[in-house]
Tab-separated table of C-alpha atoms in Angstrom:
chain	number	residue	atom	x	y	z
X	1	UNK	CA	13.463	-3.907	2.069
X	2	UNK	CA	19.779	-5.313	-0.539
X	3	UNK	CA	23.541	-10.567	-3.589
X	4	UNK	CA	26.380	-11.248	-4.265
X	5	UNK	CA	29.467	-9.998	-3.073
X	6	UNK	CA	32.262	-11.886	-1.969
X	7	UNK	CA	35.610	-12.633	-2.224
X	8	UNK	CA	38.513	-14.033	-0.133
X	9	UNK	CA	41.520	-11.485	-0.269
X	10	UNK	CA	44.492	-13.698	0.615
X	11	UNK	CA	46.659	-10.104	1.493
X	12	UNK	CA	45.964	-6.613	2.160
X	13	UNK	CA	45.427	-4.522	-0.394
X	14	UNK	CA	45.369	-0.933	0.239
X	15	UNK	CA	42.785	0.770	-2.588
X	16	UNK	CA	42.236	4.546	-3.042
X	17	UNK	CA	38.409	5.597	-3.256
X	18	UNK	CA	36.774	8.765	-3.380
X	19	UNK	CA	35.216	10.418	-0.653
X	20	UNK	CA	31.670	11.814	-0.557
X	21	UNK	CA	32.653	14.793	-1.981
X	22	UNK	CA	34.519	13.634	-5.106
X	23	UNK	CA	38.149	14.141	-3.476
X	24	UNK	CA	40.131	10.826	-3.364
X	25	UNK	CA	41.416	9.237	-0.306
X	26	UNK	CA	43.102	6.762	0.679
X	27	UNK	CA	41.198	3.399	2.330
X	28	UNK	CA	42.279	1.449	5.102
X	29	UNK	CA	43.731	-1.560	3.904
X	30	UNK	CA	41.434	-4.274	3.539
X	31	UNK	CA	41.852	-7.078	6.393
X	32	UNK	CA	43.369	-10.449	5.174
X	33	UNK	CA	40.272	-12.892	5.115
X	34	UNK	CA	37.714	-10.097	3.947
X	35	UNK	CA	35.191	-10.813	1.747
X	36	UNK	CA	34.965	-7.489	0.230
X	37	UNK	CA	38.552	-6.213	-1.156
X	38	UNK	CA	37.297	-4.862	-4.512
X	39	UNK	CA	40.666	-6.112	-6.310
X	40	UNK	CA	39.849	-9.552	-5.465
X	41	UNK	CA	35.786	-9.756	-7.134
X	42	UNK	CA	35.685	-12.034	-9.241
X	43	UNK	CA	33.731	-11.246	-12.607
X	44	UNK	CA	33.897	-7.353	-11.804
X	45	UNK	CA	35.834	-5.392	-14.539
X	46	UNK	CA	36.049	-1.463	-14.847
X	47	UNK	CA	37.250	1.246	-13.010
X	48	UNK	CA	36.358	2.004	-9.371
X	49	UNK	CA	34.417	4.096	-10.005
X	50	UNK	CA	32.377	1.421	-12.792
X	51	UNK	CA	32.615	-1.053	-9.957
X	52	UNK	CA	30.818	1.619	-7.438
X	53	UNK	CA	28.151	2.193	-9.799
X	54	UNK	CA	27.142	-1.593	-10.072
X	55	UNK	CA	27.492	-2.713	-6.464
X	56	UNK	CA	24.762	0.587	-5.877
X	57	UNK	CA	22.694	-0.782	-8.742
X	58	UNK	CA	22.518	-4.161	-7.343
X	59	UNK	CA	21.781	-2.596	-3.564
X	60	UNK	CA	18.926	-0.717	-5.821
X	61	UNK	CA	17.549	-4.173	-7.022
X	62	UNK	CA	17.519	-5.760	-3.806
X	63	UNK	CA	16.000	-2.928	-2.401
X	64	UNK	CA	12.896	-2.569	-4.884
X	65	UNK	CA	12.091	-5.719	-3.580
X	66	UNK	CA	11.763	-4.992	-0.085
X	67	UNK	CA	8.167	-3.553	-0.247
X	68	UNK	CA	6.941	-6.670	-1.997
X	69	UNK	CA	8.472	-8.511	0.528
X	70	UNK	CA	7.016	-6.636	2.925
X	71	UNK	CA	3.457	-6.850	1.504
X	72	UNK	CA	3.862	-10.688	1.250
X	73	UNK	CA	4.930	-11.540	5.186
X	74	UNK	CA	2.407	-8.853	6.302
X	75	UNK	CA	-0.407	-11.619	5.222
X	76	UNK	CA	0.750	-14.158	7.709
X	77	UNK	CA	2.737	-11.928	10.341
X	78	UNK	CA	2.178	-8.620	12.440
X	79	UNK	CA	4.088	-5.799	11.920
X	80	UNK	CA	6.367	-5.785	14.626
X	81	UNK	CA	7.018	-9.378	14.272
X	82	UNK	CA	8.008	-8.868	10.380
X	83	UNK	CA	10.583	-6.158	11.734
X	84	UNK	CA	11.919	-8.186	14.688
X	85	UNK	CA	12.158	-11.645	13.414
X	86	UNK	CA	14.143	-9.711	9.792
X	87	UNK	CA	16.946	-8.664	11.605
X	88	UNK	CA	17.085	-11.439	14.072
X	89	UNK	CA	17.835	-13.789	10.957
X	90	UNK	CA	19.843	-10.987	9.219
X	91	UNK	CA	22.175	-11.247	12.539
X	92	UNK	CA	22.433	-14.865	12.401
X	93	UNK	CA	23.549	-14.572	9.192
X	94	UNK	CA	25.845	-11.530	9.881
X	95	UNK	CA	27.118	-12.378	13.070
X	96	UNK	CA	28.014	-16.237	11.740
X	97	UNK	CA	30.153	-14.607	8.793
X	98	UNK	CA	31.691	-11.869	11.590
X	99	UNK	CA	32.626	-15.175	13.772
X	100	UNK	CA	33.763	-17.131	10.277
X	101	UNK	CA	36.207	-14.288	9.055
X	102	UNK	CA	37.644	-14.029	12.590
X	103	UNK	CA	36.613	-10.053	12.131
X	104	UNK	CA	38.100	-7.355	14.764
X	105	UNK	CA	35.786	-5.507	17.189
X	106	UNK	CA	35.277	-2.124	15.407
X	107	UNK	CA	37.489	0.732	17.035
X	108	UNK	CA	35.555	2.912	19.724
X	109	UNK	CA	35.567	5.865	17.276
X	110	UNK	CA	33.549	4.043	14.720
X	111	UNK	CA	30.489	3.242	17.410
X	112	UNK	CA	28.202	6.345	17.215
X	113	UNK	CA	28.152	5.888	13.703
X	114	UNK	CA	27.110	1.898	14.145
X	115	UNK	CA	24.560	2.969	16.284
X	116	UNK	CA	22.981	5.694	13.656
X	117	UNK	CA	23.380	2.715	11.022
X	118	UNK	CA	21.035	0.339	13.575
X	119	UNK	CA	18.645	2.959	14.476
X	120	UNK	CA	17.848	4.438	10.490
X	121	UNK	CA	18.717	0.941	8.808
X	122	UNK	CA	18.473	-1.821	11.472
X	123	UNK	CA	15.185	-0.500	12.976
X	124	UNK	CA	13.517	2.654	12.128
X	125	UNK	CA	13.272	2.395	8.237
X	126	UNK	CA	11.981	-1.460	8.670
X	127	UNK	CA	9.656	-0.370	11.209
X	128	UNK	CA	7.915	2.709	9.988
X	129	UNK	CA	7.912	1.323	6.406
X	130	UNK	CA	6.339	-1.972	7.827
X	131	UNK	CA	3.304	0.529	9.815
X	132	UNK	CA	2.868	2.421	6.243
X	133	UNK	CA	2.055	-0.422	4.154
X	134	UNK	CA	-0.770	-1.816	6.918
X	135	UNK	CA	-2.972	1.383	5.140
X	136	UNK	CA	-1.009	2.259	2.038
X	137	UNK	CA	-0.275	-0.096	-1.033
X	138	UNK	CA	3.048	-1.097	-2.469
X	139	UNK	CA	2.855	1.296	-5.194
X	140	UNK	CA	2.085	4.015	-3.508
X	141	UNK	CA	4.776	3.666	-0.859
X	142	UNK	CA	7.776	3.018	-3.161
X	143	UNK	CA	6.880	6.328	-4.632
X	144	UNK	CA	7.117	8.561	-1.656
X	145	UNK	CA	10.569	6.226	-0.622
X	146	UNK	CA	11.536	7.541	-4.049
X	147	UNK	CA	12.320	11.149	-2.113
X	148	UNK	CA	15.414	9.037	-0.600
X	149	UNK	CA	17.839	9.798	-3.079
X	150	UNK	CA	17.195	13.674	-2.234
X	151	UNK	CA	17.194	13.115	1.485
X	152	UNK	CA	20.346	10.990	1.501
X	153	UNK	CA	22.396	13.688	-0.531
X	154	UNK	CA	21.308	16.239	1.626
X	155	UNK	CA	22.186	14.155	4.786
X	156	UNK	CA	25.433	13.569	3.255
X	157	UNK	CA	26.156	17.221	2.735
X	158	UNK	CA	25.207	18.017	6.178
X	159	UNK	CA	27.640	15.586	7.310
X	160	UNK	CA	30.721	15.467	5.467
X	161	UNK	CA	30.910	18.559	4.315
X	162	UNK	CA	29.971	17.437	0.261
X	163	UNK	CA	29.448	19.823	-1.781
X	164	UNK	CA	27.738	18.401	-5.113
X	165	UNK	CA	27.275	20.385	-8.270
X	166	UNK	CA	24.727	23.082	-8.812
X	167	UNK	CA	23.799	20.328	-11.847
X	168	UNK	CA	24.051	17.714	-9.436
X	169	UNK	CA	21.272	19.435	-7.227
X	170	UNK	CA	19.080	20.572	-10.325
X	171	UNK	CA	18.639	17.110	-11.737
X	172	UNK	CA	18.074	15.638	-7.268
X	173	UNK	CA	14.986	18.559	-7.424
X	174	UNK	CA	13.860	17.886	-10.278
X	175	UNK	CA	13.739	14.256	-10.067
X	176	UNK	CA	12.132	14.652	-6.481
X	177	UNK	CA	9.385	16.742	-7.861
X	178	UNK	CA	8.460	14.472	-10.386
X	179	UNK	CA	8.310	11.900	-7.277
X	180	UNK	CA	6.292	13.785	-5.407
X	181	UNK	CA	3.837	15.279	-8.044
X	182	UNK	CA	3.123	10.874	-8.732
X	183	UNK	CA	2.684	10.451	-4.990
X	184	UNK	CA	0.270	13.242	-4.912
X	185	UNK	CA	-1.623	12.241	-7.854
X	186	UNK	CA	-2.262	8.732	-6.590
X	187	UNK	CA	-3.134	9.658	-3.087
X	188	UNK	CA	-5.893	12.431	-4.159
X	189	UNK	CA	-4.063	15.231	-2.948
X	190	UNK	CA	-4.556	14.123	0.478
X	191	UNK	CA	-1.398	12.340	2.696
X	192	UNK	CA	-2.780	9.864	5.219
X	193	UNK	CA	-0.948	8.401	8.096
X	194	UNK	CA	1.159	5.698	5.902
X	195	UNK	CA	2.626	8.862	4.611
X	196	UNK	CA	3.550	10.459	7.900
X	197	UNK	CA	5.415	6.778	8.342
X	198	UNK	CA	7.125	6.899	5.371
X	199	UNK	CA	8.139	10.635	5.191
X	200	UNK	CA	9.690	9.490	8.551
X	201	UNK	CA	11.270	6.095	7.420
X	202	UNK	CA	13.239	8.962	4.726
X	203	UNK	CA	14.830	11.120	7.709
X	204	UNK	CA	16.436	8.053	9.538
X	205	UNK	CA	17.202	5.757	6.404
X	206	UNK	CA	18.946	8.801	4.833
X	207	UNK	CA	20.912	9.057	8.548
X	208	UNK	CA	21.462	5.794	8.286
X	209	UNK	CA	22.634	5.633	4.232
X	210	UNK	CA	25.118	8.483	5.655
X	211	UNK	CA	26.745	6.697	8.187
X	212	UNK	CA	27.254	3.596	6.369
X	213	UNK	CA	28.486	5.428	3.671
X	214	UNK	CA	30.849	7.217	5.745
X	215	UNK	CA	32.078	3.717	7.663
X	216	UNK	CA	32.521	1.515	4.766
X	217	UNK	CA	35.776	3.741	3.807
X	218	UNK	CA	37.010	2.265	6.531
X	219	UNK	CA	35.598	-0.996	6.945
X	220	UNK	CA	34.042	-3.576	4.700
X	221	UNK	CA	30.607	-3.031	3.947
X	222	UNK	CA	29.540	-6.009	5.048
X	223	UNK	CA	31.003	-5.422	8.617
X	224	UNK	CA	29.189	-2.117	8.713
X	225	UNK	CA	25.846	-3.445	8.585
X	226	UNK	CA	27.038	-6.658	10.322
X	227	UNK	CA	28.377	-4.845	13.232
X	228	UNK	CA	24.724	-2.529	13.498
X	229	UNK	CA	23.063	-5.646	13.107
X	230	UNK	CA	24.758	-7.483	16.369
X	231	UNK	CA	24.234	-3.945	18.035
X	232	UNK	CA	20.954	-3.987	18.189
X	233	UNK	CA	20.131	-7.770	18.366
X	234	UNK	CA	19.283	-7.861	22.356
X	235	UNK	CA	16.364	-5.554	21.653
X	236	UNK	CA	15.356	-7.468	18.496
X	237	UNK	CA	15.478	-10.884	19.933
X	238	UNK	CA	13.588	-9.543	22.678
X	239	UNK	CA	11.325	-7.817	20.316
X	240	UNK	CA	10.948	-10.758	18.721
X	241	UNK	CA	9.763	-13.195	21.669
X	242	UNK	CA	7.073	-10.477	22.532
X	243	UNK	CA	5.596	-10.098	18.911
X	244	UNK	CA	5.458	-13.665	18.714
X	245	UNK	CA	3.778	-14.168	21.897
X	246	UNK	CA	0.768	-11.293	21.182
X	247	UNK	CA	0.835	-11.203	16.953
X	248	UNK	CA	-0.544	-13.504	15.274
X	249	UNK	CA	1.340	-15.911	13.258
X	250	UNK	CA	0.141	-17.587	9.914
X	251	UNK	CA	3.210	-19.342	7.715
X	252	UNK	CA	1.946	-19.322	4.736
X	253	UNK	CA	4.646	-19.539	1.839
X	254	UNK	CA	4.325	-15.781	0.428
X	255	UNK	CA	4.730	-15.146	4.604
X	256	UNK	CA	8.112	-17.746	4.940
X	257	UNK	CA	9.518	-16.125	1.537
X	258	UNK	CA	8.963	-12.661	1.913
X	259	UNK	CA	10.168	-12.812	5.313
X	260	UNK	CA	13.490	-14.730	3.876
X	261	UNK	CA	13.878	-11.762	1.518
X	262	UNK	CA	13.528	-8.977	3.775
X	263	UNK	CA	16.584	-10.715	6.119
X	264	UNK	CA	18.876	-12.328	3.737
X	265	UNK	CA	18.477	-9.739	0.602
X	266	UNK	CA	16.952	-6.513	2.140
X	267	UNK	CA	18.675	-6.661	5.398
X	268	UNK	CA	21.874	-7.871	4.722
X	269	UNK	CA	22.985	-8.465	1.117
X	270	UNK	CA	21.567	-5.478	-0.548
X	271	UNK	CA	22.931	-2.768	2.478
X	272	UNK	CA	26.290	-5.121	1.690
X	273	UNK	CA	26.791	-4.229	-1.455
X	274	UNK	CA	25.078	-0.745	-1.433
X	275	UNK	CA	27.568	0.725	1.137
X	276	UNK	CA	30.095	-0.949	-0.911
X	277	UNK	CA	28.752	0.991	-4.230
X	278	UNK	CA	28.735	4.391	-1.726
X	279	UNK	CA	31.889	3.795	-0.262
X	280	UNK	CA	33.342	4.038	-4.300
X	281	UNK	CA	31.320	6.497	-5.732
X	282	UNK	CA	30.460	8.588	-2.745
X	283	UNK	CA	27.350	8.653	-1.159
X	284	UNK	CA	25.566	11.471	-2.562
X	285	UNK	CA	26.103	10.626	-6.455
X	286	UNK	CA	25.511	6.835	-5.160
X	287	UNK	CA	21.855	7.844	-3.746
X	288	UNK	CA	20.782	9.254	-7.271
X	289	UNK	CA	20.713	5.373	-8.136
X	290	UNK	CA	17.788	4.953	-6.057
X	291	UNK	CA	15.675	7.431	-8.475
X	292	UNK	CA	15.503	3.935	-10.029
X	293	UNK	CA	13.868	2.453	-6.724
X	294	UNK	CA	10.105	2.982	-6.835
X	295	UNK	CA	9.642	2.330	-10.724
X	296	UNK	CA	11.593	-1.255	-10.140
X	297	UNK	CA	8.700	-1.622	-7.316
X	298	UNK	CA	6.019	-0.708	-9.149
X	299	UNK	CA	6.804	-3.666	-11.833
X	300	UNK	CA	7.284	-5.966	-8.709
X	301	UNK	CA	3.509	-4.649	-7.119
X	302	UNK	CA	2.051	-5.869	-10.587
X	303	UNK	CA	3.980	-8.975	-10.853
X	304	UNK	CA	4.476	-10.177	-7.570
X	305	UNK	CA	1.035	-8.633	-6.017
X	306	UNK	CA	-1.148	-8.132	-8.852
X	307	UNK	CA	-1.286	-4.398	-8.074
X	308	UNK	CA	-2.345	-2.189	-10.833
X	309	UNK	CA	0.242	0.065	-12.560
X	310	UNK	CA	-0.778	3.452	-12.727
X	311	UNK	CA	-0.920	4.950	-16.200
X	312	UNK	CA	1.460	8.103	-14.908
X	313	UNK	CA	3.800	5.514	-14.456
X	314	UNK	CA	5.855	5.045	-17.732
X	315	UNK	CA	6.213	8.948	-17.937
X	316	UNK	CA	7.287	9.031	-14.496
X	317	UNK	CA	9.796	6.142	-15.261
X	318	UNK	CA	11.537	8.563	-18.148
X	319	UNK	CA	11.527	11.688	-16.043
X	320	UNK	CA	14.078	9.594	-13.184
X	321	UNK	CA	15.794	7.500	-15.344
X	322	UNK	CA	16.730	11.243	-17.406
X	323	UNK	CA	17.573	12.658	-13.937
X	324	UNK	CA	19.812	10.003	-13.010
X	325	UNK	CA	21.971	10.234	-16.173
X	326	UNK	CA	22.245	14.040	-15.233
X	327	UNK	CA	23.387	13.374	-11.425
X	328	UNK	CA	25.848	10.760	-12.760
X	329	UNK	CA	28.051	12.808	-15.170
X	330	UNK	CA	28.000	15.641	-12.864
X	331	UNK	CA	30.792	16.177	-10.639
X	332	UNK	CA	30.580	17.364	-7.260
């Protein structure tokens, strides 16, 4: 379910990065004390736009492990304690760096989209993800998740008015249909109820991927997801207490490390530097990254979970990776 960030900007620096639809404009300028003013990285060289590109990969990397993670504190937790007790420690972590950096409440105008952000990213994706992979395997899920990219880009256009390339849209189908064609083919042509969860988890995560997107031109990253994380952290605490109290709870070390991974690199980290990655590159062009999602996760499901890899597999894997150099040269 993500790394790698940080920074200390000792001034403001005011950076120009390009909206979702490929038109520049102009960022706030970055607080003083932020960990995220892109200037500032150390060990990141390129262009913004270069930059963009490999905070969004990273996000990606984090984020193939999530299901894996998943799998692994499923055999020593419930569901709905996985999902609570993840973004109770991702809000300790959040919340302590928010106190740290001294960070500003976020303006009134930038609330509805926190709250979006907590519901798709904070809650629902976690929690209907977490339901699917109680009856559907690891590979099988990160497949159907692969239909994010499309759903995020068409979120996006929804929202902000984007307007990506005929190309652009071409190469999303395409790459979706070879997603779904892999899906079908391993399920027998016949969805079950993990699907229903996980065609779900899309709608809000790509609401979710949206919003952030949208926010971190005008915040840190970090903040965003920090900010949705403290948002919803009554209900998850609470959450929490009650899962604990009728779940089951078995801490084995797969169950104490995939646990850790789902709150410190899921969570946090990898939505960190992903909305940092969408906030450069825009969020629909940044979402064709994720084509790359699913075939990272199958290679985790056979290392990390002894899963079989499925022998459509390496064709699949050229199909996406092909669509993905498509989406990034075109322009929106």
């Amino acid at each position: 379910m993500r790394a790698n960030d940080s920074a200390i900007a000792s001034s403001p620096i005011a950076v120009s990065t390009p909206a979702a639809d490929g038109h520049a404009a102009p960022a706030d300028p970055a607080p003083v004390l932020t960990p995220e003013a892109p200037a500032a990285t150390p060990g990141v060289r390129g262009t913004p736009a270069t930059r963009g590109v490999l905070f969004a990969a990273l996000g990606v990397a984090a984020f193939s492990l999530t299901f894996p993670g998943t799998a692994w504190a499923l055999e020593g937790m419930g569901p709905w304690t996985v999902v609570m007790l993840r973004s109770v420690l991702a809000t300790v972590l959040a919340g302590g760096a928010l106190l740290a950096f001294r960070v500003r409440i976020p303006e009134r105008r930038h609330w509805a989209g926190l709250a979006v952000v907590a519901g798709g990213v904070v809650l629902g994706f976690p929690l209907l993800t977490t339901l699917a992979l109680e009856t559907s395997t690891t590979s099988h899920a990160a497949v159907v998740v692969g239909l994010l990219p499309l759903t995020t880009a068409a979120c996006s256009a929804l929202r902000t008015g984007a307007r990506p390339s005929r190309t652009f849209w071409i190469a999303s189908l395409i790459g979706a249909a070879v997603v779904i064609a892999f899906a079908v083919q391993q399920s027998g042509g016949a969805p079950g109820r993990g699907d229903l969860f996980l065609f779900l988890a899309l709608l809000v995560c790509a609401a979710g991927y949206t919003e952030g997107g949208r926010l971190a031109r005008h915040m840190p990253g970090w903040q965003v997801i920090g900010w949705a994380l403290v948002l919803t952290f009554p209900l998850t605490a609470a959450g929490a207490a009650v899962a604990l109290s009728t779940e089951p709870l078995r801490l084995t070390a797969h169950a104490v490390a995939g646990l850790l991974w789902l709150a410190i690199g899921s969570q946090f980290v990898g939505i960190l530097v992903w909305y940092r990655g969408m906030a450069a590159i825009g969020i629909a062009r940044a979402s064709q990254l994720q084509l790359a999602q699913p075939l990272l996760t199958l290679v985790w499901s056979v290392l990390l979970l002894g899963e079989r890899l499925p022998p459509a597999a390496p064709a699949a894997a050229l199909a996406v990776l092909a669509c993905i150099a498509v989406t990034q040269r075109a322009r929106g």
